[in-house]
PDB file of C-alpha atoms in Angstrom:
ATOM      1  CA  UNK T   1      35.662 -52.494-108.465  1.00 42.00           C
ATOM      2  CA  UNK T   2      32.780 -50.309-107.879  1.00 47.00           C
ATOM      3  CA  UNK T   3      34.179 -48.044-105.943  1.00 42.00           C
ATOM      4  CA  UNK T   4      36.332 -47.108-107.939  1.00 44.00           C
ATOM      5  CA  UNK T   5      34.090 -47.003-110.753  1.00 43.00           C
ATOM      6  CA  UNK T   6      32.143 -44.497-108.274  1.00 38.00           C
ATOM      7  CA  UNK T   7      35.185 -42.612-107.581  1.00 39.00           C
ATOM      8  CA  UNK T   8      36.198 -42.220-111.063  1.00 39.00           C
ATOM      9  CA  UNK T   9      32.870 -40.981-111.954  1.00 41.00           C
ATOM     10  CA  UNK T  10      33.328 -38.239-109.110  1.00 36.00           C
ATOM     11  CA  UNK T  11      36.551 -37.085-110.438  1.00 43.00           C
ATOM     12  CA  UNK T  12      35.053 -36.920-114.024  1.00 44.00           C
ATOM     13  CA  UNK T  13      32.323 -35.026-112.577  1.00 40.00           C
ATOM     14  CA  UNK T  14      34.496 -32.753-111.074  1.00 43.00           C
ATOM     15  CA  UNK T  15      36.929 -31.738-113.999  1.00 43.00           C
ATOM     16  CA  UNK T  16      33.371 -31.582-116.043  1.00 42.00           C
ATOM     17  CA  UNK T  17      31.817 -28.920-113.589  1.00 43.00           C
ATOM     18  CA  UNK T  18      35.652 -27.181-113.545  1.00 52.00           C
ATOM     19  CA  UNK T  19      35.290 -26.615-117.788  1.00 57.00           C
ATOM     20  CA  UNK T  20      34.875 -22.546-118.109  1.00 64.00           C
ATOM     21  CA  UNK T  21      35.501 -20.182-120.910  1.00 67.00           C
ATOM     22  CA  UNK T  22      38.593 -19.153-122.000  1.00 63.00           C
ATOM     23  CA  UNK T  23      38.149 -14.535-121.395  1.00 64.00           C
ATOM     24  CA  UNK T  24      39.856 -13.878-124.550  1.00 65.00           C
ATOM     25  CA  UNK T  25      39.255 -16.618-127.096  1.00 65.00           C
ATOM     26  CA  UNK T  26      35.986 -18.469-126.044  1.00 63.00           C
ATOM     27  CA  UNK T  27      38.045 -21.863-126.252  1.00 62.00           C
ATOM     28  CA  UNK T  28      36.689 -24.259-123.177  1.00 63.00           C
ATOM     29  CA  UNK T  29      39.205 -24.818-120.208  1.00 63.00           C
ATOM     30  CA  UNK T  30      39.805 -26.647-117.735  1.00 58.00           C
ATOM     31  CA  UNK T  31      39.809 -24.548-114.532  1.00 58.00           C
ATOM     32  CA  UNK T  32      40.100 -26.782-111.456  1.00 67.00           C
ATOM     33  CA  UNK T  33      42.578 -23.842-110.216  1.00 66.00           C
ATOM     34  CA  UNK T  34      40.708 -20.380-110.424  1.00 72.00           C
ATOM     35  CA  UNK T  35      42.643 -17.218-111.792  1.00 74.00           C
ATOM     36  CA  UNK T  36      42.237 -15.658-108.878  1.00 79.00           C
ATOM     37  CA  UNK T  37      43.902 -18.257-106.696  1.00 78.00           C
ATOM     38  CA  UNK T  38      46.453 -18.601-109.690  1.00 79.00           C
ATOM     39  CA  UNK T  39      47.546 -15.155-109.421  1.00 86.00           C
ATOM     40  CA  UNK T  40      47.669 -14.936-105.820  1.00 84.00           C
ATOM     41  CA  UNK T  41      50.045 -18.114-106.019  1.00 80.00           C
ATOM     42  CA  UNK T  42      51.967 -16.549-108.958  1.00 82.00           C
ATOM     43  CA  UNK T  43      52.770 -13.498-107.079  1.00 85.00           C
ATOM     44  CA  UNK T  44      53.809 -15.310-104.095  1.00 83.00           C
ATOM     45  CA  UNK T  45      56.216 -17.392-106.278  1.00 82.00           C
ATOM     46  CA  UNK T  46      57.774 -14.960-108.070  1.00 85.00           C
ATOM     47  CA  UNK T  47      59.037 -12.749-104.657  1.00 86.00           C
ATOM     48  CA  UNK T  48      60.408 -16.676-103.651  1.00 85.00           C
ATOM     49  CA  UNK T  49      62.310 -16.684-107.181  1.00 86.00           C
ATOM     50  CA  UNK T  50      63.345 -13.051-107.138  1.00 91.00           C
ATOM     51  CA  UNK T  51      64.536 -12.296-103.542  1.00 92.00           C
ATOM     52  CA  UNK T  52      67.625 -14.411-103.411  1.00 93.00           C
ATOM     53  CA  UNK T  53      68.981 -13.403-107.055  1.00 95.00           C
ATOM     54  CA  UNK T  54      68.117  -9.812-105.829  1.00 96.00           C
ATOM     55  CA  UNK T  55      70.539 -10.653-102.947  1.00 96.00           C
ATOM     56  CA  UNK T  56      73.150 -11.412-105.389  1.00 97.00           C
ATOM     57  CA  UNK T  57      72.438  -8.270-107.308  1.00 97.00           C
ATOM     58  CA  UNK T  58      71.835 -10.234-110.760  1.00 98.00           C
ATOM     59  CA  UNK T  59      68.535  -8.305-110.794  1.00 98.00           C
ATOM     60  CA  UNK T  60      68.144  -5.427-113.088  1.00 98.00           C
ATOM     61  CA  UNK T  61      71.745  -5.141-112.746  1.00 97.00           C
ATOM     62  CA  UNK T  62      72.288  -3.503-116.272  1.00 97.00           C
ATOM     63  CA  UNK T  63      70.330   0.066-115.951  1.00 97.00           C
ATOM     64  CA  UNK T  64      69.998   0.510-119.763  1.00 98.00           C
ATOM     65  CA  UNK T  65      68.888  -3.348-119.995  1.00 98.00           C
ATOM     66  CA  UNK T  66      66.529  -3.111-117.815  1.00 98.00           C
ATOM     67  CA  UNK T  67      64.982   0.222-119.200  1.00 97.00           C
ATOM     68  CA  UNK T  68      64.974  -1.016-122.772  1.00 98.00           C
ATOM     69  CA  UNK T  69      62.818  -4.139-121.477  1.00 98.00           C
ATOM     70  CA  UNK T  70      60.647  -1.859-119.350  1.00 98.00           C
ATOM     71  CA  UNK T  71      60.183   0.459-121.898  1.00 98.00           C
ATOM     72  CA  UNK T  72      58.883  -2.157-124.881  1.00 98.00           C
ATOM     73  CA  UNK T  73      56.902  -3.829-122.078  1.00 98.00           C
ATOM     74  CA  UNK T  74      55.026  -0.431-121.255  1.00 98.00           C
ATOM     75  CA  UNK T  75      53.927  -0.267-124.312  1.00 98.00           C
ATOM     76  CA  UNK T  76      52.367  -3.559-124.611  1.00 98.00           C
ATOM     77  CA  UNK T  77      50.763  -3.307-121.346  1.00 98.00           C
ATOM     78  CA  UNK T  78      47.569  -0.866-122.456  1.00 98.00           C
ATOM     79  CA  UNK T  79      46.652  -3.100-125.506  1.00 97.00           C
ATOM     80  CA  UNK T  80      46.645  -6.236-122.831  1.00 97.00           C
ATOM     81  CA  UNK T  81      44.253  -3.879-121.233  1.00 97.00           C
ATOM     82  CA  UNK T  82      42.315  -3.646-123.886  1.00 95.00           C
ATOM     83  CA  UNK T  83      42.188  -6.963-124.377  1.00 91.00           C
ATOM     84  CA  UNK T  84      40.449  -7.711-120.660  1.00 91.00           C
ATOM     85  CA  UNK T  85      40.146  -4.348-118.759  1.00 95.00           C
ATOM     86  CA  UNK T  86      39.747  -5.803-115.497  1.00 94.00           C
ATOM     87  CA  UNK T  87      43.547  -7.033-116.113  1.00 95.00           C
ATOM     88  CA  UNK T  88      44.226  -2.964-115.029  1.00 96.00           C
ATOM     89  CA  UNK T  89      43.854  -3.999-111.600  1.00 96.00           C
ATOM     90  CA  UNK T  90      46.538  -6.650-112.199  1.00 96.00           C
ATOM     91  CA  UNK T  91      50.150  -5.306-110.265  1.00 96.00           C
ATOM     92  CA  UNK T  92      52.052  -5.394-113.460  1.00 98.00           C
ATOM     93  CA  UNK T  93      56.130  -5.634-113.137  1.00 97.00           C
ATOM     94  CA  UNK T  94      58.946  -6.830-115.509  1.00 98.00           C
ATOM     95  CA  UNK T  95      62.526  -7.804-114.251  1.00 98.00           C
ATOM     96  CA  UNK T  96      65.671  -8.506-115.966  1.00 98.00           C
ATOM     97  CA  UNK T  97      67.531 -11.849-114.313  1.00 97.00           C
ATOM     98  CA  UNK T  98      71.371 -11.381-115.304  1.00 98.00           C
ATOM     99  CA  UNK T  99      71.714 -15.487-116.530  1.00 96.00           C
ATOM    100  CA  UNK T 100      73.855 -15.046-119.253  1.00 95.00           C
ATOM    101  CA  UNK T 101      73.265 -18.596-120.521  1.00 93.00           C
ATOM    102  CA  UNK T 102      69.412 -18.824-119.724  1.00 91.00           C
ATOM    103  CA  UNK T 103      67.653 -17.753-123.065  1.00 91.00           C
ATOM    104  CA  UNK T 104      63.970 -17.304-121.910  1.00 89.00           C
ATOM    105  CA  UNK T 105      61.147 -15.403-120.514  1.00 92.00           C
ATOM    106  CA  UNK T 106      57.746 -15.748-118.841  1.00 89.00           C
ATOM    107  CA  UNK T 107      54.826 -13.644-117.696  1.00 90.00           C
ATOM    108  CA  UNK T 108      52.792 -15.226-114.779  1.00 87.00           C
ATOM    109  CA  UNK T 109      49.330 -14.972-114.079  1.00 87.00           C
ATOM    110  CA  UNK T 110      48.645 -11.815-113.077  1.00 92.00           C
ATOM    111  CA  UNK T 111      51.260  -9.788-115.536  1.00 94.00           C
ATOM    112  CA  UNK T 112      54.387 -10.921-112.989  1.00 93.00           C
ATOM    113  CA  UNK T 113      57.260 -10.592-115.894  1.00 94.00           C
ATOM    114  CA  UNK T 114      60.964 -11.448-116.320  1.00 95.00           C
ATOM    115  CA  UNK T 115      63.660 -12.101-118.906  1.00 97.00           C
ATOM    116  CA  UNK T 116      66.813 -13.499-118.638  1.00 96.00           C
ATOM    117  CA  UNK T 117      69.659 -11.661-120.291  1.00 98.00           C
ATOM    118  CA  UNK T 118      70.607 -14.908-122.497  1.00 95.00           C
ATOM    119  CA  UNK T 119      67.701 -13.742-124.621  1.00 95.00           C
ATOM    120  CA  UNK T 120      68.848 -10.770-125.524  1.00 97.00           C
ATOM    121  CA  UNK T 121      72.353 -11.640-125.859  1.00 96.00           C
ATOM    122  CA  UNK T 122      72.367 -14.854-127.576  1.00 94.00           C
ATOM    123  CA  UNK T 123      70.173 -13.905-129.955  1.00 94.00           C
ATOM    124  CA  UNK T 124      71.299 -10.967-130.192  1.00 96.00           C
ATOM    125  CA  UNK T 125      67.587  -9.491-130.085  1.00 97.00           C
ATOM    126  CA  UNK T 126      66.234  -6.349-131.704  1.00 98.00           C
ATOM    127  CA  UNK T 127      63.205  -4.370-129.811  1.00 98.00           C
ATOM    128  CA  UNK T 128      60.915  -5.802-132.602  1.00 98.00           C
ATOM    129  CA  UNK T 129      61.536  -9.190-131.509  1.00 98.00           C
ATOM    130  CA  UNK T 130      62.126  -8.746-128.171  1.00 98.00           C
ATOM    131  CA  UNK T 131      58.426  -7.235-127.985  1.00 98.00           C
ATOM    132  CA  UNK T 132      56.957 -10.356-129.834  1.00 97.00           C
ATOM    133  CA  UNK T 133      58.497 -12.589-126.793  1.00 96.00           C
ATOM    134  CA  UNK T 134      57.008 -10.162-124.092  1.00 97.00           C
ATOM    135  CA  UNK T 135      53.890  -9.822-126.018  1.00 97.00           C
ATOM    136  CA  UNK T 136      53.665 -13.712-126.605  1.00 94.00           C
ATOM    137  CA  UNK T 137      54.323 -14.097-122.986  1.00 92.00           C
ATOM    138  CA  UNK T 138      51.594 -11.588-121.833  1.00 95.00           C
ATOM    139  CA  UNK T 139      49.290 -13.588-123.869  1.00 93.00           C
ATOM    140  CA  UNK T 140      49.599 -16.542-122.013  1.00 88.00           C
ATOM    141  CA  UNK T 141      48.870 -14.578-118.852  1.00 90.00           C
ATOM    142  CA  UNK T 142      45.784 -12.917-120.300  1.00 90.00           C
ATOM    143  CA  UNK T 143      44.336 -15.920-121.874  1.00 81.00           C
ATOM    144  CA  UNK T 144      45.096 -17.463-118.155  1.00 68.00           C
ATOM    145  CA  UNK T 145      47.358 -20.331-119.306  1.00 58.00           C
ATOM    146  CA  UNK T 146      48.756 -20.529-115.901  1.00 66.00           C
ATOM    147  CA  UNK T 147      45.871 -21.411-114.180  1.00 65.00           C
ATOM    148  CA  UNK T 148      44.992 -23.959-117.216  1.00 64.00           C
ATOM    149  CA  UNK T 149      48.011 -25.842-116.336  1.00 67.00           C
ATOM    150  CA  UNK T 150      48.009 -26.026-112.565  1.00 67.00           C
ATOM    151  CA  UNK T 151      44.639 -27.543-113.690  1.00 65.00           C
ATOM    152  CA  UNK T 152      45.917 -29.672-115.721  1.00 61.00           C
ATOM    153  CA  UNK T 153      48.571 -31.237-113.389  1.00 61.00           C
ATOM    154  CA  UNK T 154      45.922 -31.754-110.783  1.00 62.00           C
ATOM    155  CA  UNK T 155      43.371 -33.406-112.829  1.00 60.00           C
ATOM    156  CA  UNK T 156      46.139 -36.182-113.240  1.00 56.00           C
ATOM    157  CA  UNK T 157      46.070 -35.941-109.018  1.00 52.00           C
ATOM    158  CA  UNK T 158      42.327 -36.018-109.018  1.00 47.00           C
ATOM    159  CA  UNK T 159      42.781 -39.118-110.789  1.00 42.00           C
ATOM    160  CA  UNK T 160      45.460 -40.871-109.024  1.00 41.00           C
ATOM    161  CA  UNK T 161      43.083 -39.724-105.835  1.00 41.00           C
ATOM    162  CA  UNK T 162      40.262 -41.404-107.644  1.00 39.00           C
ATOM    163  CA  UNK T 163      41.944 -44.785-108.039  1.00 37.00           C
ATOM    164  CA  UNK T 164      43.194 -44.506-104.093  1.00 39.00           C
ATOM    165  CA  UNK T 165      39.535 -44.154-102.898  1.00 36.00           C
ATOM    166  CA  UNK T 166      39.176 -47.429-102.968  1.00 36.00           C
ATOM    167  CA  UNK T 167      42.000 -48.221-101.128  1.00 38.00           C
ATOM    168  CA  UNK T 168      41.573 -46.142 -98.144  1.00 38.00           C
ATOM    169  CA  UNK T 169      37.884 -45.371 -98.161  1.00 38.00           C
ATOM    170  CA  UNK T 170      38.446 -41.544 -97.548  1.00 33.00           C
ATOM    171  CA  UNK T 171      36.561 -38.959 -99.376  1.00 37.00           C
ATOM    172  CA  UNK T 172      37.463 -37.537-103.059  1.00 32.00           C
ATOM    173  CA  UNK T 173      39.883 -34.402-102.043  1.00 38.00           C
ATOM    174  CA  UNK T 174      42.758 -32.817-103.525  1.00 34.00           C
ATOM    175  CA  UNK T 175      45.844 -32.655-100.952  1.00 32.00           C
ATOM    176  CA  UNK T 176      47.929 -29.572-100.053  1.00 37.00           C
ATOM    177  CA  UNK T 177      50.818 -31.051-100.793  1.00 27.00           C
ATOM    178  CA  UNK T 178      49.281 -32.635-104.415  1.00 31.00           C
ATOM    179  CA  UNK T 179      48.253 -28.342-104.912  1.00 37.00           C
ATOM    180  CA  UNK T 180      51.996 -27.374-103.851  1.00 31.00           C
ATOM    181  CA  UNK T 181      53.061 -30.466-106.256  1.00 29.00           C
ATOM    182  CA  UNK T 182      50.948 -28.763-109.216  1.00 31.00           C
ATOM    183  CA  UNK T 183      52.168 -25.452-108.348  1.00 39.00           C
ATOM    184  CA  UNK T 184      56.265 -26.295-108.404  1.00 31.00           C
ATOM    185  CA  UNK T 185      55.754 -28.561-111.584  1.00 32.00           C
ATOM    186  CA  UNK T 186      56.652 -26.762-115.207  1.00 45.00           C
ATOM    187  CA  UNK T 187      54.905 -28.386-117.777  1.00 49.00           C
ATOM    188  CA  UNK T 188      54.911 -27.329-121.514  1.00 51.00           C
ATOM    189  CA  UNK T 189      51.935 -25.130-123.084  1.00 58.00           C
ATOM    190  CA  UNK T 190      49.821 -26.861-124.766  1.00 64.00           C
ATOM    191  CA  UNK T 191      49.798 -26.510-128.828  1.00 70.00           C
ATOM    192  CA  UNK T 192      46.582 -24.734-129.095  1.00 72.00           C
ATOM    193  CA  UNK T 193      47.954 -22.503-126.230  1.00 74.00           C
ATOM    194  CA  UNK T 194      50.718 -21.524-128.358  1.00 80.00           C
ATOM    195  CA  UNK T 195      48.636 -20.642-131.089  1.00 83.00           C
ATOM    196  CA  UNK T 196      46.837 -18.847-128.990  1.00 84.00           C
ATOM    197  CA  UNK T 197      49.691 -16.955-127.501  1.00 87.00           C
ATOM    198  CA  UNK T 198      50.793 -16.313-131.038  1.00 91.00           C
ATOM    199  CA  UNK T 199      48.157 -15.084-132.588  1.00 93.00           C
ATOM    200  CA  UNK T 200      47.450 -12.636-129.708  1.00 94.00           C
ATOM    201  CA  UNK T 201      51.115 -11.553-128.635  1.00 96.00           C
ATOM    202  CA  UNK T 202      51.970 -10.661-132.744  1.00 97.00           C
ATOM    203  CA  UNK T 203      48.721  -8.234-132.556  1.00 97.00           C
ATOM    204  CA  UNK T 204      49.981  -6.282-129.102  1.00 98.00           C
ATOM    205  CA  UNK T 205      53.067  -5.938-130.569  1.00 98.00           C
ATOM    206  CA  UNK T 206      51.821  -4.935-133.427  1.00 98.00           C
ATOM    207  CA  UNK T 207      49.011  -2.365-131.697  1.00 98.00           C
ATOM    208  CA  UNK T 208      52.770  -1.638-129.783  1.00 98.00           C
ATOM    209  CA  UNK T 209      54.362   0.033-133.069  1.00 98.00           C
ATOM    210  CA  UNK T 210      56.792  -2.965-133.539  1.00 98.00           C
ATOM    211  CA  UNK T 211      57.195  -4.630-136.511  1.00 98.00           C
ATOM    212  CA  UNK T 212      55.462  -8.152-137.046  1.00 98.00           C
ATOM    213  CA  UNK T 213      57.872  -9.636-139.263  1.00 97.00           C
ATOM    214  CA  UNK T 214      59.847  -9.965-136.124  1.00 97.00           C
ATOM    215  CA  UNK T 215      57.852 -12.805-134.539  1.00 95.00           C
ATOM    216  CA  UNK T 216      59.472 -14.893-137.823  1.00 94.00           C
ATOM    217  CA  UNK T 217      63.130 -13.185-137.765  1.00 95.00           C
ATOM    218  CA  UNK T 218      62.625 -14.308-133.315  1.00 94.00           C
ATOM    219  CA  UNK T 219      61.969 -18.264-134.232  1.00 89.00           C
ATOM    220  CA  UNK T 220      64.361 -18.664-136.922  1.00 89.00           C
ATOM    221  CA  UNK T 221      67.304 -17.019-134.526  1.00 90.00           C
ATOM    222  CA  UNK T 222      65.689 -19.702-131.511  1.00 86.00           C
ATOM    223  CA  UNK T 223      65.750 -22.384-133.903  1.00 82.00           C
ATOM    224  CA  UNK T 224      69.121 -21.440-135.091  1.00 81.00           C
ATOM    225  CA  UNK T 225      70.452 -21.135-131.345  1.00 77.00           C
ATOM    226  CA  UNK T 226      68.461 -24.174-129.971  1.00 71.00           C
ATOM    227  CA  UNK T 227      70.806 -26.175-132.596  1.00 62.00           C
ATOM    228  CA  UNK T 228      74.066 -25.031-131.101  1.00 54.00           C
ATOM    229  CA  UNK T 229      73.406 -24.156-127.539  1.00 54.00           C
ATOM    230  CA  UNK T 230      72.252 -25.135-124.404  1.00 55.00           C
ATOM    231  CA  UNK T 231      69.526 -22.826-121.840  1.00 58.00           C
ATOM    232  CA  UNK T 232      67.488 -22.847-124.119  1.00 61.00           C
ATOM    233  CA  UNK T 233      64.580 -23.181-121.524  1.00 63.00           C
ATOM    234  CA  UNK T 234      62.183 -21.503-123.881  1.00 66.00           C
ATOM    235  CA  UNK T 235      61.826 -24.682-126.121  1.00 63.00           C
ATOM    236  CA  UNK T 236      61.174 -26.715-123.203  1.00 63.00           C
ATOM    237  CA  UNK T 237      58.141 -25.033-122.135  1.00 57.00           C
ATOM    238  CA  UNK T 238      57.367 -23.338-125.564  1.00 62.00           C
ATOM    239  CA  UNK T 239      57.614 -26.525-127.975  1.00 60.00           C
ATOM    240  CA  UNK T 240      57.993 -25.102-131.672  1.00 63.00           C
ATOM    241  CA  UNK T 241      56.238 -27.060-134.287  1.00 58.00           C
ATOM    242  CA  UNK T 242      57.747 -26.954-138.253  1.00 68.00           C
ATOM    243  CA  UNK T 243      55.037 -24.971-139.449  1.00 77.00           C
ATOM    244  CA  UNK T 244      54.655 -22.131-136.431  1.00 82.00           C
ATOM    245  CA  UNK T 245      56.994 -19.853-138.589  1.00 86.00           C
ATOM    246  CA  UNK T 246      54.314 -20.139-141.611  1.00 89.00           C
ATOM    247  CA  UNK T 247      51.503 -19.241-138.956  1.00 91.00           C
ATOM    248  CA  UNK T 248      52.903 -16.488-138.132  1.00 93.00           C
ATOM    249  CA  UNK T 249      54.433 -15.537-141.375  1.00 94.00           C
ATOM    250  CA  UNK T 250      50.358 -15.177-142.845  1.00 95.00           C
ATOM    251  CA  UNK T 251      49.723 -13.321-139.847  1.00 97.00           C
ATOM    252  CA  UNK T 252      51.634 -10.421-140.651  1.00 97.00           C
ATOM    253  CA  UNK T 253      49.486  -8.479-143.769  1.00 97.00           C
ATOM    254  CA  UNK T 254      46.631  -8.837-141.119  1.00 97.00           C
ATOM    255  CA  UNK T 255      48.820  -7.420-138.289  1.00 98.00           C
ATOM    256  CA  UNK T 256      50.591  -4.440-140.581  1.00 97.00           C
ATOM    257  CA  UNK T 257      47.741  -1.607-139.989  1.00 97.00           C
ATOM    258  CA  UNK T 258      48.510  -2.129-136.565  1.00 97.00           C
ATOM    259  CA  UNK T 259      52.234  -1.738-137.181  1.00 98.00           C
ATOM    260  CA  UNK T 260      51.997   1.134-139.685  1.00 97.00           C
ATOM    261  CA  UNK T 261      48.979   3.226-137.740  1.00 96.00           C
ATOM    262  CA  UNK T 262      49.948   6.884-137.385  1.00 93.00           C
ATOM    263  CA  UNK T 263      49.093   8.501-133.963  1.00 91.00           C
ATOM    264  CA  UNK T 264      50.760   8.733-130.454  1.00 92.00           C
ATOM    265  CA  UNK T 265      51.253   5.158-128.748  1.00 94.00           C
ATOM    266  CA  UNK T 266      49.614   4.291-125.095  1.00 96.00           C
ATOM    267  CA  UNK T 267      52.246   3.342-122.269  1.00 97.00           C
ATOM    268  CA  UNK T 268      52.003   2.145-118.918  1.00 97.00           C
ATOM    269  CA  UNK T 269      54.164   3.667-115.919  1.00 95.00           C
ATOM    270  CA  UNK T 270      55.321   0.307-114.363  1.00 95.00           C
ATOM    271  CA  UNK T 271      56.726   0.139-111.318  1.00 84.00           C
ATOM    272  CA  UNK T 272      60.973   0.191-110.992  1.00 75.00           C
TER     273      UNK T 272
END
């Protein structure tokens, strides 16, 4: 019993000491998994995904699709920048994934991008919307909510490892295979990372010249299709609460000088 009162102390210690601040909104994380090594893994993952659907040419298979997502996402890029410069570095790319019944979207840590053509063709998505998806999805990367929730999934590892000590003796580590385990496993973003995503993804938009009334028009048509459809892989990683539409809905007088400011508009040559 004391040992593993000692070796749940040492894994509370460690998850305390792993706490940092959140780079865009100050909020305290837990960051047993760096950004760095988050990004590095995120990369690596998404060549794995890409490659073999690239082999079976459902990869930005639709020339004007995949300018029209290319395009809106160039122009959310520079206010991400602005956001945290030293995300210029970051080896930006967006690719369509022809899944015709897959409605959903991610950016990775890092700015690795994609979006499954369900998106745009079940909902039947305007630019306006389709930028508040891309711009809540860049959000996640910049507030590094990836990283947050391989953390997450190994703090419940650090625990289980805890508990074991006293089983087998051996010393408090973390397992490649329990890291590969956290990497592989989706879970859901939190609620307050929503918000978060939210509240920054309708301002790049915004900053982007598209209209913020869109990020309401976006969840009433998910809401609508998540009734009557199925691949609708969004909800399962982006839960929507009743009152996220209100949220967002007294967002937008805040986020309309944004939308209606005169003046040229950044972009950001991605890669093809």
């Amino acid at each position: 019993m004391k040992l593993q009162t000692i070796a749940l102390s040492l894994a509370a210690a460690a998850l305390i000491a792993a706490c940092s601040t959140n780079p865009v909104t100050g909020r305290k994380q837990l960051m047993l998994v760096s950004e760095s090594s988050a990004i590095a893994s995120s990369k690596e993952a998404y060549v794995a995904m890409l490659a073999p659907l690239d082999k079976e040419g459902k990869i930005d298979n639709n020339p004007a699709t995949a300018k029209r997502v290319r395009d809106i996402t160039e122009r959310l890029i520079p206010h991400a920048i602005a956001y945290r410069p030293e995300t210029a570095k970051w080896d930006w790319a967006v690719k369509v994934i022809d899944d015709p019944k897959t409605v959903n979207a991610f950016c990775m840590a890092g700015g690795k991008m994609a979006v499954y053509t369900g998106l745009i063709t079940q909902l039947n998505i305007t630019d306006d919307e389709l930028a508040q998806v891309m711009g809540h999805e860049i959000a996640h990367a910049l507030s590094a909510h990836t990283a947050e929730k391989m953390s997450v999934a190994m703090a419940a590892d650090l625990a289980v490892a805890g508990v074991a000590m006293t089983q087998n003796n051996s010393g408090l580590a973390v397992s490649a295979g329990a890291v590969a385990a956290a990497l592989a496993v989706k879970l859901p973003n939190s609620r307050q990372a929503e918000t978060e995503a939210d509240r920054i993804g309708i301002e790049l938009a915004a900053k982007a010249g598209y209209d913020p009334r869109a990020a309401v028009t976006l969840w009433e048509k998910m809401g609508k299709a998540n009734g009557s459809k199925s691949g609708m892989e969004f909800f399962s990683t982006h839960p929507a609460p009743q009152r996220r539409m209100e949220t967002l809905n007294g967002l937008i007088e805040q986020m309309r000088p944004y939308y209606e400011a005169k003046g040229p508009r950044p972009t950001y040559k991605l890669k093809e």
